[in-house]
Short mmCIF file of C-alpha atoms in Angstrom, two decimals:
data_model
loop_
_atom_site.label_atom_id
_atom_site.label_comp_id
_atom_site.label_asym_id
_atom_site.label_seq_id
_atom_site.Cartn_x
_atom_site.Cartn_y
_atom_site.Cartn_z
CA TYR U 1 -4.44 1.57 -0.21
CA GLY U 2 -4.58 3.32 3.15
CA GLN U 3 -3.08 0.57 5.27
CA GLY U 4 -1.02 3.08 7.25
CA ALA U 5 -4.00 5.39 7.72
CA TYR U 6 -5.99 2.47 8.82
CA SER U 7 -3.77 1.75 11.73
CA ALA U 8 -2.71 5.34 12.48
CA LEU U 9 -6.14 6.93 12.63
CA PRO U 10 -7.17 5.30 15.92
CA VAL U 11 -3.81 6.23 17.48
CA CYS U 12 -4.21 9.90 16.43
CA ALA U 13 -7.86 9.97 17.53
CA TYR U 14 -6.95 8.70 21.03
CA PHE U 15 -4.13 11.16 21.23
CA PHE U 16 -6.30 14.14 20.33
CA GLN U 17 -9.05 12.99 22.74
CA ASP U 18 -6.58 13.05 25.56
CA VAL U 19 -5.19 16.42 24.52
CA PHE U 20 -8.63 17.98 24.36
CA LYS U 21 -9.60 16.55 27.85
CA ASP U 22 -6.75 18.54 29.31
CA SER U 23 -8.02 22.01 30.24
CA LYS U 24 -4.71 23.47 29.20
CA TYR U 25 -5.27 22.49 25.54
CA SER U 26 -9.10 22.13 25.24
CA TYR U 27 -9.33 25.48 23.42
CA LEU U 28 -7.49 23.91 20.43
CA GLU U 29 -10.47 21.68 19.70
CA ASN U 30 -12.52 24.34 17.95
CA LEU U 31 -9.72 26.26 16.21
CA SER U 32 -9.55 26.36 12.45
CA PHE U 33 -7.31 27.96 9.88
CA ASN U 34 -7.97 29.36 6.46
CA ILE U 35 -6.41 27.94 3.32
CA SER U 36 -5.97 30.41 0.53
CA ASP U 37 -7.53 29.66 -2.92
CA SER U 38 -4.10 29.37 -4.48
CA ILE U 39 -3.11 26.60 -2.08
CA LYS U 40 -6.43 24.92 -2.56
CA SER U 41 -5.95 24.87 -6.29
CA ASN U 42 -2.49 23.35 -5.88
CA LEU U 43 -3.96 20.58 -3.77
CA ASP U 44 -6.83 19.80 -6.20
CA CYS U 45 -5.50 16.95 -8.37
CA SER U 46 -7.00 14.00 -10.02
CA ASP U 47 -7.02 10.56 -8.43
CA PHE U 48 -4.01 8.37 -8.96
CA GLU U 49 -4.35 5.92 -11.84
CA GLU U 50 -1.75 3.30 -12.43
CA THR U 51 -1.04 2.56 -16.09
CA VAL U 52 -0.21 -0.97 -16.99
CA ARG U 53 2.60 -1.06 -19.47
CA PHE U 54 2.18 -4.58 -20.58
CA LYS U 55 -0.04 -7.55 -19.99
CA LEU U 56 1.30 -10.91 -18.78
CA LYS U 57 -0.50 -12.76 -21.61
CA ASP U 58 1.28 -10.62 -24.18
CA VAL U 59 4.72 -11.26 -22.59
CA LEU U 60 4.03 -14.99 -22.39
CA GLU U 61 2.92 -15.20 -26.04
CA LYS U 62 6.12 -13.48 -27.17
CA ASP U 63 8.13 -16.14 -25.34
CA ASP U 64 5.90 -18.88 -26.68
CA VAL U 65 4.91 -19.96 -23.14
CA SER U 66 1.31 -20.95 -22.31
CA ILE U 67 -0.26 -19.32 -19.32
CA GLY U 68 -0.98 -22.72 -17.85
CA ASP U 69 2.75 -23.74 -18.13
CA PHE U 70 3.92 -20.37 -16.65
CA ILE U 71 1.57 -20.90 -13.53
CA LYS U 72 2.77 -24.46 -13.16
CA SER U 73 6.38 -23.30 -13.18
CA ILE U 74 5.64 -20.82 -10.39
CA PHE U 75 4.16 -23.44 -8.11
CA ARG U 76 6.39 -26.35 -9.09
CA ARG U 77 8.42 -27.91 -6.30
CA LYS U 78 12.12 -27.24 -6.55
CA LYS U 79 14.35 -30.22 -6.90
CA LYS U 80 16.55 -30.96 -3.91
CA THR U 81 20.23 -30.51 -4.39
CA ASP U 82 22.87 -32.70 -2.74
CA ASP U 83 23.49 -29.98 -0.11
CA GLU U 84 19.87 -30.00 0.90
CA ASP U 85 19.88 -33.85 1.24
CA ASP U 86 22.71 -33.59 3.70
CA ASN U 87 20.74 -31.23 5.94
CA ASP U 88 17.77 -33.69 6.26
#
């Protein structure tokens, strides 16, 4: 969460520091704007919660595969094919 903001925030901060140093734009630093209550109420929402539709354990049990065997199959070395042997 926030990876983009993590890298973009310093860039924006340096940009605005440079803008506010320029006497032509320095007045912008203390400006503000009002947000109406109707807009605020539209922006007020609950935090995002991801719902998990299934659990891996349940899926594996339906397919009669143990979790250990499933993990081994993920990290098992692939067998070389004849084409791969020719490239070595």
